[in-house]
PDB file of C-alpha atoms in Angstrom:
ATOM      1  CA  MET S 253     -35.107  31.123 -73.076  1.00  0.00           C
ATOM      2  CA  SER S 254     -38.890  31.126 -73.332  1.00  0.00           C
ATOM      3  CA  LEU S 255     -40.517  33.743 -75.539  1.00  0.00           C
ATOM      4  CA  LEU S 256     -43.326  36.013 -74.364  1.00  0.00           C
ATOM      5  CA  TYR S 257     -46.053  36.758 -76.903  1.00  0.00           C
ATOM      6  CA  PRO S 258     -48.392  39.725 -77.333  1.00  0.00           C
ATOM      7  CA  ARG S 259     -51.716  39.255 -75.542  1.00  0.00           C
ATOM      8  CA  LEU S 260     -54.524  40.920 -77.412  1.00  0.00           C
ATOM      9  CA  LEU S 261     -56.780  42.909 -75.094  1.00  0.00           C
ATOM     10  CA  PRO S 262     -60.411  41.697 -74.972  1.00  0.00           C
ATOM     11  CA  ASN S 263     -61.954  44.770 -76.632  1.00  0.00           C
ATOM     12  CA  GLU S 264     -59.422  44.589 -79.454  1.00  0.00           C
ATOM     13  CA  THR S 265     -60.109  40.873 -79.836  1.00  0.00           C
ATOM     14  CA  GLU S 266     -63.784  41.654 -80.399  1.00  0.00           C
ATOM     15  CA  ARG S 267     -62.986  44.514 -82.786  1.00  0.00           C
ATOM     16  CA  ARG S 268     -60.634  42.358 -84.833  1.00  0.00           C
ATOM     17  CA  PHE S 269     -63.151  39.517 -84.962  1.00  0.00           C
ATOM     18  CA  HIS S 270     -65.811  41.886 -86.308  1.00  0.00           C
ATOM     19  CA  LEU S 271     -63.279  43.308 -88.781  1.00  0.00           C
ATOM     20  CA  LEU S 272     -62.651  39.802 -90.061  1.00  0.00           C
ATOM     21  CA  HIS S 273     -66.351  39.491 -90.916  1.00  0.00           C
ATOM     22  CA  GLU S 274     -66.432  42.899 -92.576  1.00  0.00           C
ATOM     23  CA  THR S 275     -63.397  42.183 -94.785  1.00  0.00           C
ATOM     24  CA  PRO S 276     -63.888  39.968 -97.861  1.00  0.00           C
ATOM     25  CA  PRO S 277     -61.764  36.778 -97.704  1.00  0.00           C
ATOM     26  CA  ALA S 278     -59.740  37.883-100.728  1.00  0.00           C
ATOM     27  CA  ARG S 279     -58.631  40.955 -98.741  1.00  0.00           C
ATOM     28  CA  HIS S 280     -57.833  39.298 -95.400  1.00  0.00           C
ATOM     29  CA  GLY S 281     -54.152  39.790 -96.168  1.00  0.00           C
ATOM     30  CA  THR S 282     -54.683  43.542 -95.762  1.00  0.00           C
ATOM     31  CA  ILE S 283     -55.465  43.168 -92.035  1.00  0.00           C
ATOM     32  CA  VAL S 284     -52.335  41.123 -91.268  1.00  0.00           C
ATOM     33  CA  ALA S 285     -49.869  42.755 -88.845  1.00  0.00           C
ATOM     34  CA  ASN S 286     -46.941  41.733 -86.648  1.00  0.00           C
ATOM     35  CA  HIS S 287     -47.849  44.057 -83.764  1.00  0.00           C
ATOM     36  CA  SER S 288     -50.785  45.769 -82.098  1.00  0.00           C
ATOM     37  CA  GLN S 289     -50.924  48.791 -79.842  1.00  0.00           C
ATOM     38  CA  ARG S 290     -53.800  47.042 -78.074  1.00  0.00           C
ATOM     39  CA  ALA S 291     -51.686  44.131 -76.852  1.00  0.00           C
ATOM     40  CA  VAL S 292     -49.709  43.601 -73.650  1.00  0.00           C
ATOM     41  CA  TYR S 293     -46.998  41.205 -72.470  1.00  0.00           C
ATOM     42  CA  ALA S 294     -46.399  39.231 -69.289  1.00  0.00           C
ATOM     43  CA  ALA S 295     -44.044  41.105 -66.980  1.00  0.00           C
ATOM     44  CA  THR S 296     -41.710  38.142 -66.386  1.00  0.00           C
ATOM     45  CA  GLY S 297     -41.011  34.624 -67.586  1.00  0.00           C
ATOM     46  CA  GLY S 298     -38.858  35.193 -70.657  1.00  0.00           C
ATOM     47  CA  ARG S 299     -38.059  37.769 -73.283  1.00  0.00           C
ATOM     48  CA  ARG S 300     -40.510  39.432 -75.612  1.00  0.00           C
ATOM     49  CA  ILE S 301     -40.668  37.998 -79.091  1.00  0.00           C
ATOM     50  CA  THR S 302     -39.504  40.443 -81.752  1.00  0.00           C
ATOM     51  CA  ARG S 303     -41.490  41.514 -84.793  1.00  0.00           C
ATOM     52  CA  GLU S 304     -38.916  39.808 -86.982  1.00  0.00           C
ATOM     53  CA  GLU S 305     -39.469  36.524 -85.138  1.00  0.00           C
ATOM     54  CA  LEU S 306     -43.226  36.903 -85.522  1.00  0.00           C
ATOM     55  CA  ASP S 307     -42.697  37.430 -89.257  1.00  0.00           C
ATOM     56  CA  GLN S 308     -40.639  34.225 -89.371  1.00  0.00           C
ATOM     57  CA  LEU S 309     -43.407  32.342 -87.568  1.00  0.00           C
ATOM     58  CA  ARG S 310     -45.948  33.650 -90.033  1.00  0.00           C
ATOM     59  CA  ASP S 311     -43.722  32.652 -92.958  1.00  0.00           C
ATOM     60  CA  GLY S 312     -43.404  29.100 -91.645  1.00  0.00           C
ATOM     61  CA  ILE S 313     -47.149  28.652 -91.227  1.00  0.00           C
ATOM     62  CA  LEU S 314     -47.888  30.380 -94.518  1.00  0.00           C
ATOM     63  CA  ARG S 315     -45.577  27.949 -96.328  1.00  0.00           C
ATOM     64  CA  ALA S 316     -47.497  25.055 -94.774  1.00  0.00           C
ATOM     65  CA  ALA S 317     -50.754  26.611 -96.002  1.00  0.00           C
ATOM     66  CA  ILE S 318     -49.453  27.250 -99.534  1.00  0.00           C
ATOM     67  CA  ALA S 319     -48.317  23.614 -99.729  1.00  0.00           C
ATOM     68  CA  GLN S 320     -51.978  22.647 -99.215  1.00  0.00           C
ATOM     69  CA  GLY S 321     -53.380  25.049-101.804  1.00  0.00           C
ATOM     70  CA  PHE S 322     -53.825  28.321 -99.912  1.00  0.00           C
ATOM     71  CA  PRO S 323     -55.777  30.496-100.689  1.00  0.00           C
ATOM     72  CA  THR S 324     -58.070  28.153-102.661  1.00  0.00           C
ATOM     73  CA  PRO S 325     -60.644  26.137-100.633  1.00  0.00           C
ATOM     74  CA  LEU S 326     -59.094  23.098 -99.000  1.00  0.00           C
ATOM     75  CA  SER S 327     -60.273  19.506 -98.723  1.00  0.00           C
ATOM     76  CA  ILE S 328     -60.479  17.486 -95.500  1.00  0.00           C
ATOM     77  CA  THR S 329     -57.194  15.768 -96.350  1.00  0.00           C
ATOM     78  CA  GLN S 330     -55.487  19.088 -97.038  1.00  0.00           C
ATOM     79  CA  GLY S 331     -56.790  20.442 -93.739  1.00  0.00           C
ATOM     80  CA  SER S 332     -55.354  17.477 -91.842  1.00  0.00           C
ATOM     81  CA  ASN S 333     -52.008  17.799 -93.643  1.00  0.00           C
ATOM     82  CA  PHE S 334     -51.884  21.507 -92.826  1.00  0.00           C
ATOM     83  CA  ASP S 335     -52.651  20.837 -89.173  1.00  0.00           C
ATOM     84  CA  ARG S 336     -49.881  18.263 -88.821  1.00  0.00           C
ATOM     85  CA  GLU S 337     -47.253  20.455 -90.448  1.00  0.00           C
ATOM     86  CA  THR S 338     -48.378  23.562 -88.580  1.00  0.00           C
ATOM     87  CA  ALA S 339     -48.192  21.714 -85.256  1.00  0.00           C
ATOM     88  CA  ARG S 340     -44.525  21.031 -86.007  1.00  0.00           C
ATOM     89  CA  VAL S 341     -43.862  24.644 -87.019  1.00  0.00           C
ATOM     90  CA  LEU S 342     -45.576  26.070 -83.945  1.00  0.00           C
ATOM     91  CA  TYR S 343     -43.746  23.845 -81.514  1.00  0.00           C
ATOM     92  CA  LYS S 344     -40.314  24.328 -83.068  1.00  0.00           C
ATOM     93  CA  GLN S 345     -40.566  28.079 -83.681  1.00  0.00           C
ATOM     94  CA  CYS S 346     -42.769  29.401 -80.873  1.00  0.00           C
ATOM     95  CA  LEU S 347     -40.437  28.428 -77.992  1.00  0.00           C
ATOM     96  CA  MET S 348     -43.325  28.761 -75.534  1.00  0.00           C
ATOM     97  CA  VAL S 349     -43.642  27.266 -72.089  1.00  0.00           C
ATOM     98  CA  PRO S 350     -47.025  25.740 -71.224  1.00  0.00           C
ATOM     99  CA  GLY S 351     -47.890  28.686 -68.984  1.00  0.00           C
ATOM    100  CA  GLU S 352     -47.611  31.101 -71.906  1.00  0.00           C
ATOM    101  CA  ALA S 353     -49.441  28.704 -74.214  1.00  0.00           C
ATOM    102  CA  ALA S 354     -52.331  28.600 -71.724  1.00  0.00           C
ATOM    103  CA  GLN S 355     -53.063  32.313 -72.263  1.00  0.00           C
ATOM    104  CA  ARG S 356     -56.110  32.722 -74.491  1.00  0.00           C
ATOM    105  CA  GLN S 357     -55.182  36.228 -75.594  1.00  0.00           C
ATOM    106  CA  VAL S 358     -51.830  35.026 -76.967  1.00  0.00           C
ATOM    107  CA  TRP S 359     -53.691  32.798 -79.411  1.00  0.00           C
ATOM    108  CA  ALA S 360     -56.186  35.559 -80.162  1.00  0.00           C
ATOM    109  CA  PHE S 361     -53.247  37.697 -81.307  1.00  0.00           C
ATOM    110  CA  LEU S 362     -51.846  34.962 -83.528  1.00  0.00           C
ATOM    111  CA  ALA S 363     -55.210  34.217 -85.153  1.00  0.00           C
ATOM    112  CA  LEU S 364     -56.595  37.742 -85.500  1.00  0.00           C
ATOM    113  CA  VAL S 365     -53.477  39.865 -86.009  1.00  0.00           C
ATOM    114  CA  LEU S 366     -50.593  37.749 -87.318  1.00  0.00           C
ATOM    115  CA  LEU S 367     -52.463  35.067 -89.300  1.00  0.00           C
ATOM    116  CA  PRO S 368     -56.116  36.069 -89.873  1.00  0.00           C
ATOM    117  CA  ASP S 369     -55.961  35.145 -93.561  1.00  0.00           C
ATOM    118  CA  VAL S 370     -54.592  31.650 -92.906  1.00  0.00           C
ATOM    119  CA  CYS S 371     -56.925  31.052 -89.966  1.00  0.00           C
ATOM    120  CA  ALA S 372     -59.977  32.091 -92.008  1.00  0.00           C
ATOM    121  CA  TRP S 373     -58.823  29.852 -94.865  1.00  0.00           C
ATOM    122  CA  ARG S 374     -58.458  26.856 -92.543  1.00  0.00           C
ATOM    123  CA  TRP S 375     -61.779  27.538 -90.809  1.00  0.00           C
ATOM    124  CA  PRO S 376     -63.945  29.431 -93.316  1.00  0.00           C
ATOM    125  CA  ALA S 377     -67.116  31.258 -92.363  1.00  0.00           C
ATOM    126  CA  ASP S 378     -70.445  29.497 -92.247  1.00  0.00           C
ATOM    127  CA  PRO S 379     -72.798  31.242 -94.738  1.00  0.00           C
ATOM    128  CA  SER S 380     -75.444  31.769 -92.059  1.00  0.00           C
ATOM    129  CA  ARG S 381     -73.400  32.176 -88.862  1.00  0.00           C
ATOM    130  CA  GLY S 382     -70.070  33.633 -89.917  1.00  0.00           C
ATOM    131  CA  TYR S 383     -66.738  32.605 -88.420  1.00  0.00           C
ATOM    132  CA  THR S 384     -66.632  30.356 -85.357  1.00  0.00           C
ATOM    133  CA  ALA S 385     -65.402  32.430 -82.412  1.00  0.00           C
ATOM    134  CA  ASP S 386     -63.577  29.526 -80.722  1.00  0.00           C
ATOM    135  CA  ARG S 387     -61.282  29.128 -83.732  1.00  0.00           C
ATOM    136  CA  PHE S 388     -60.075  32.731 -83.483  1.00  0.00           C
ATOM    137  CA  LYS S 389     -60.588  34.192 -80.002  1.00  0.00           C
ATOM    138  CA  GLY S 390     -59.165  31.411 -77.874  1.00  0.00           C
ATOM    139  CA  THR S 391     -62.302  31.073 -75.732  1.00  0.00           C
ATOM    140  CA  ASP S 392     -61.784  27.302 -75.862  1.00  0.00           C
ATOM    141  CA  LEU S 393     -58.155  26.394 -76.501  1.00  0.00           C
ATOM    142  CA  THR S 394     -59.039  22.816 -77.466  1.00  0.00           C
ATOM    143  CA  ARG S 395     -60.857  24.275 -80.495  1.00  0.00           C
ATOM    144  CA  HIS S 396     -58.621  27.234 -81.356  1.00  0.00           C
ATOM    145  CA  ALA S 397     -57.102  27.025 -84.845  1.00  0.00           C
ATOM    146  CA  PHE S 398     -53.514  27.137 -83.571  1.00  0.00           C
ATOM    147  CA  ALA S 399     -53.581  26.537 -79.801  1.00  0.00           C
ATOM    148  CA  ARG S 400     -54.894  23.017 -80.246  1.00  0.00           C
ATOM    149  CA  LEU S 401     -52.052  22.243 -82.676  1.00  0.00           C
ATOM    150  CA  TRP S 402     -49.337  23.522 -80.344  1.00  0.00           C
ATOM    151  CA  THR S 403     -50.826  21.433 -77.545  1.00  0.00           C
ATOM    152  CA  ARG S 404     -50.838  18.298 -79.695  1.00  0.00           C
ATOM    153  CA  ALA S 405     -47.196  18.797 -80.632  1.00  0.00           C
ATOM    154  CA  HIS S 406     -46.259  19.508 -77.011  1.00  0.00           C
ATOM    155  CA  VAL S 407     -48.041  16.424 -75.686  1.00  0.00           C
ATOM    156  CA  LEU S 408     -46.959  14.040 -78.458  1.00  0.00           C
ATOM    157  CA  HIS S 409     -43.374  15.280 -78.783  1.00  0.00           C
ATOM    158  CA  ASP S 410     -41.054  12.265 -78.548  1.00  0.00           C
ATOM    159  CA  PRO S 411     -37.470  13.540 -78.252  1.00  0.00           C
ATOM    160  CA  MET S 412     -35.973  10.029 -78.325  1.00  0.00           C
ATOM    161  CA  ALA S 413     -37.407   9.229 -81.770  1.00  0.00           C
ATOM    162  CA  GLU S 414     -35.675   9.960 -85.074  1.00  0.00           C
ATOM    163  CA  ASP S 415     -38.681  12.124 -85.962  1.00  0.00           C
ATOM    164  CA  PRO S 416     -39.796  13.676 -82.648  1.00  0.00           C
ATOM    165  CA  PHE S 417     -43.211  14.477 -84.146  1.00  0.00           C
ATOM    166  CA  HIS S 418     -43.975  11.080 -85.687  1.00  0.00           C
ATOM    167  CA  LEU S 419     -46.892  10.455 -83.305  1.00  0.00           C
ATOM    168  CA  LEU S 420     -48.781  13.374 -84.849  1.00  0.00           C
ATOM    169  CA  ASP S 421     -49.311  11.215 -87.941  1.00  0.00           C
ATOM    170  CA  VAL S 422     -50.854   8.188 -86.197  1.00  0.00           C
ATOM    171  CA  LEU S 423     -54.424   9.240 -85.399  1.00  0.00           C
ATOM    172  CA  GLY S 424     -56.995  11.098 -87.450  1.00  0.00           C
ATOM    173  CA  GLU S 425     -58.561  14.379 -86.342  1.00  0.00           C
ATOM    174  CA  ASN S 426     -61.629  12.868 -84.685  1.00  0.00           C
ATOM    175  CA  ASP S 427     -59.753  10.184 -82.773  1.00  0.00           C
ATOM    176  CA  LEU S 428     -57.109  12.611 -81.524  1.00  0.00           C
ATOM    177  CA  ASP S 429     -59.862  14.949 -80.367  1.00  0.00           C
ATOM    178  CA  GLN S 430     -61.316  12.081 -78.337  1.00  0.00           C
ATOM    179  CA  ILE S 431     -58.138  12.260 -76.246  1.00  0.00           C
ATOM    180  CA  MET S 432     -57.362  15.978 -76.232  1.00  0.00           C
ATOM    181  CA  ALA S 433     -60.895  17.041 -75.320  1.00  0.00           C
ATOM    182  CA  ARG S 434     -60.583  15.093 -72.054  1.00  0.00           C
ATOM    183  CA  ARG S 435     -58.141  17.538 -70.569  1.00  0.00           C
ATOM    184  CA  SER S 436     -58.313  16.587 -66.902  1.00  0.00           C
ATOM    185  CA  ALA S 437     -58.625  12.821 -67.283  1.00  0.00           C
ATOM    186  CA  LEU S 438     -56.233  12.078 -70.172  1.00  0.00           C
ATOM    187  CA  ALA S 439     -54.579  15.035 -71.906  1.00  0.00           C
ATOM    188  CA  ALA S 440     -53.205  16.460 -68.648  1.00  0.00           C
ATOM    189  CA  THR S 441     -50.730  13.548 -68.571  1.00  0.00           C
ATOM    190  CA  PRO S 442     -48.612  13.783 -71.753  1.00  0.00           C
ATOM    191  CA  ALA S 443     -46.911  10.429 -71.147  1.00  0.00           C
ATOM    192  CA  LEU S 444     -50.335   8.767 -71.028  1.00  0.00           C
ATOM    193  CA  VAL S 445     -51.360  10.376 -74.317  1.00  0.00           C
ATOM    194  CA  ARG S 446     -48.139   9.194 -75.970  1.00  0.00           C
ATOM    195  CA  ALA S 447     -48.732   5.680 -74.623  1.00  0.00           C
ATOM    196  CA  ILE S 448     -52.274   5.647 -76.052  1.00  0.00           C
ATOM    197  CA  VAL S 449     -51.107   6.770 -79.491  1.00  0.00           C
ATOM    198  CA  ARG S 450     -48.152   4.362 -79.529  1.00  0.00           C
ATOM    199  CA  SER S 451     -50.363   1.415 -78.594  1.00  0.00           C
ATOM    200  CA  HIS S 452     -52.709   2.271 -81.454  1.00  0.00           C
ATOM    201  CA  GLN S 453     -49.774   2.487 -83.843  1.00  0.00           C
ATOM    202  CA  GLU S 454     -48.377  -0.881 -82.719  1.00  0.00           C
ATOM    203  CA  ASP S 455     -51.677  -2.790 -82.519  1.00  0.00           C
ATOM    204  CA  GLN S 456     -52.401  -3.202 -86.227  1.00  0.00           C
ATOM    205  CA  ALA S 457     -51.894  -6.947 -86.736  1.00  0.00           C
ATOM    206  CA  ASP S 458     -55.351  -8.295 -85.837  1.00  0.00           C
ATOM    207  CA  ARG S 459     -57.931  -6.929 -88.252  1.00  0.00           C
ATOM    208  CA  SER S 460     -60.863  -9.018 -86.967  1.00  0.00           C
ATOM    209  CA  VAL S 461     -62.117  -5.936 -85.115  1.00  0.00           C
ATOM    210  CA  PRO S 462     -61.694  -2.446 -86.620  1.00  0.00           C
ATOM    211  CA  SER S 463     -58.871  -0.614 -84.857  1.00  0.00           C
ATOM    212  CA  GLN S 464     -61.038   2.478 -84.378  1.00  0.00           C
ATOM    213  CA  GLN S 465     -63.551   0.445 -82.352  1.00  0.00           C
ATOM    214  CA  VAL S 466     -60.746  -0.942 -80.220  1.00  0.00           C
ATOM    215  CA  PHE S 467     -59.331   2.554 -79.756  1.00  0.00           C
ATOM    216  CA  ARG S 468     -62.607   4.029 -78.542  1.00  0.00           C
ATOM    217  CA  GLN S 469     -63.452   1.075 -76.310  1.00  0.00           C
ATOM    218  CA  SER S 470     -60.012   1.228 -74.705  1.00  0.00           C
ATOM    219  CA  LEU S 471     -60.441   4.974 -74.078  1.00  0.00           C
ATOM    220  CA  MET S 472     -63.671   4.311 -72.199  1.00  0.00           C
ATOM    221  CA  ARG S 473     -61.918   1.736 -70.050  1.00  0.00           C
ATOM    222  CA  LEU S 474     -58.987   4.077 -69.365  1.00  0.00           C
ATOM    223  CA  LEU S 475     -61.355   6.863 -68.359  1.00  0.00           C
ATOM    224  CA  ARG S 476     -62.898   4.601 -65.735  1.00  0.00           C
ATOM    225  CA  LEU S 477     -59.431   3.750 -64.408  1.00  0.00           C
ATOM    226  CA  THR S 478     -58.379   7.401 -64.098  1.00  0.00           C
ATOM    227  CA  ALA S 479     -61.082   7.883 -61.482  1.00  0.00           C
ATOM    228  CA  PHE S 480     -59.042   5.954 -58.901  1.00  0.00           C
ATOM    229  CA  LEU S 481     -55.488   5.632 -60.289  1.00  0.00           C
ATOM    230  CA  ASP S 482     -52.793   8.305 -59.974  1.00  0.00           C
ATOM    231  CA  LEU S 483     -51.347   8.078 -63.472  1.00  0.00           C
ATOM    232  CA  ASP S 484     -49.228  11.213 -63.080  1.00  0.00           C
ATOM    233  CA  SER S 485     -46.831   9.346 -60.813  1.00  0.00           C
ATOM    234  CA  ALA S 486     -46.433   6.369 -63.171  1.00  0.00           C
ATOM    235  CA  SER S 487     -43.392   6.031 -65.397  1.00  0.00           C
ATOM    236  CA  GLU S 488     -43.684   6.051 -69.178  1.00  0.00           C
ATOM    237  CA  ALA S 489     -42.941   2.316 -69.235  1.00  0.00           C
ATOM    238  CA  GLU S 490     -45.659   1.617 -66.661  1.00  0.00           C
ATOM    239  CA  LEU S 491     -48.174   3.681 -68.598  1.00  0.00           C
ATOM    240  CA  GLY S 492     -47.270   1.855 -71.800  1.00  0.00           C
ATOM    241  CA  HIS S 493     -47.851  -1.502 -70.111  1.00  0.00           C
ATOM    242  CA  LEU S 494     -51.188  -0.334 -68.687  1.00  0.00           C
ATOM    243  CA  VAL S 495     -52.462   1.030 -71.989  1.00  0.00           C
ATOM    244  CA  ARG S 496     -51.460  -2.089 -73.914  1.00  0.00           C
ATOM    245  CA  ARG S 497     -53.206  -4.291 -71.353  1.00  0.00           C
ATOM    246  CA  VAL S 498     -56.383  -2.193 -71.480  1.00  0.00           C
ATOM    247  CA  ARG S 499     -56.315  -2.230 -75.272  1.00  0.00           C
ATOM    248  CA  ALA S 500     -55.928  -6.016 -75.318  1.00  0.00           C
ATOM    249  CA  GLU S 501     -58.887  -6.350 -72.958  1.00  0.00           C
ATOM    250  CA  ALA S 502     -60.959  -4.043 -75.176  1.00  0.00           C
ATOM    251  CA  ARG S 503     -60.101  -6.060 -78.276  1.00  0.00           C
ATOM    252  CA  ALA S 504     -60.949  -9.337 -76.537  1.00  0.00           C
ATOM    253  CA  ALA S 505     -64.293  -7.969 -75.361  1.00  0.00           C
ATOM    254  CA  LEU S 506     -65.184  -6.739 -78.860  1.00  0.00           C
ATOM    255  CA  SER S 507     -64.120 -10.051 -80.409  1.00  0.00           C
ATOM    256  CA  ALA S 508     -66.240 -12.151 -78.031  1.00  0.00           C
TER     257      ALA S 508
END
């Protein structure tokens, strides 16, 4: 059964975001909670998550953070490692359906109530501008600290593989964002995203052209194709064939 999560009301989201700025980073643990009286739930669609289950979710993500040095400042590599492990934890423990995961206020609750210390550690404040609202409030789910990770795990989940989350390890942050930021054209079709990542993983033999250049050129070509092809109706095998062909064409054009 799908779980329903607390949805932090807008005024409380703003109050909590200001509180985050007013609280020194070393004391962010003091504003952690597993509930809020200023949160609501969807009326139907599953059962409400319990406080104990929220504590378990926090524990899983906190362990991933501690493994990367939390609460000391993290490096780029540590940030990427944390993101990959947290994507796995979120997808396995949250038990959300996409409709629930599309609710901005659900992610506002997770970032500002359940995990403000971890979220602020992963995305620390800029000395002149403070914390970035998108990482905490859920105003843009492609940039939210946790929503973007759940979405990656949901889209790249490969249940037939020995490790269903192995595709999370293929692309770096910037390259994966090139796909996920194009929500309507690419990321809205999970099978297409998996095909793109698999083709990049498989196409490593020819080093005459850097694989990142091939990746980005092939994305441009796929984006042009999505304007007049209905990729949602294609099978996973058909999408794999298409992506491999486009990638081969991109490599040949760059090699010429």
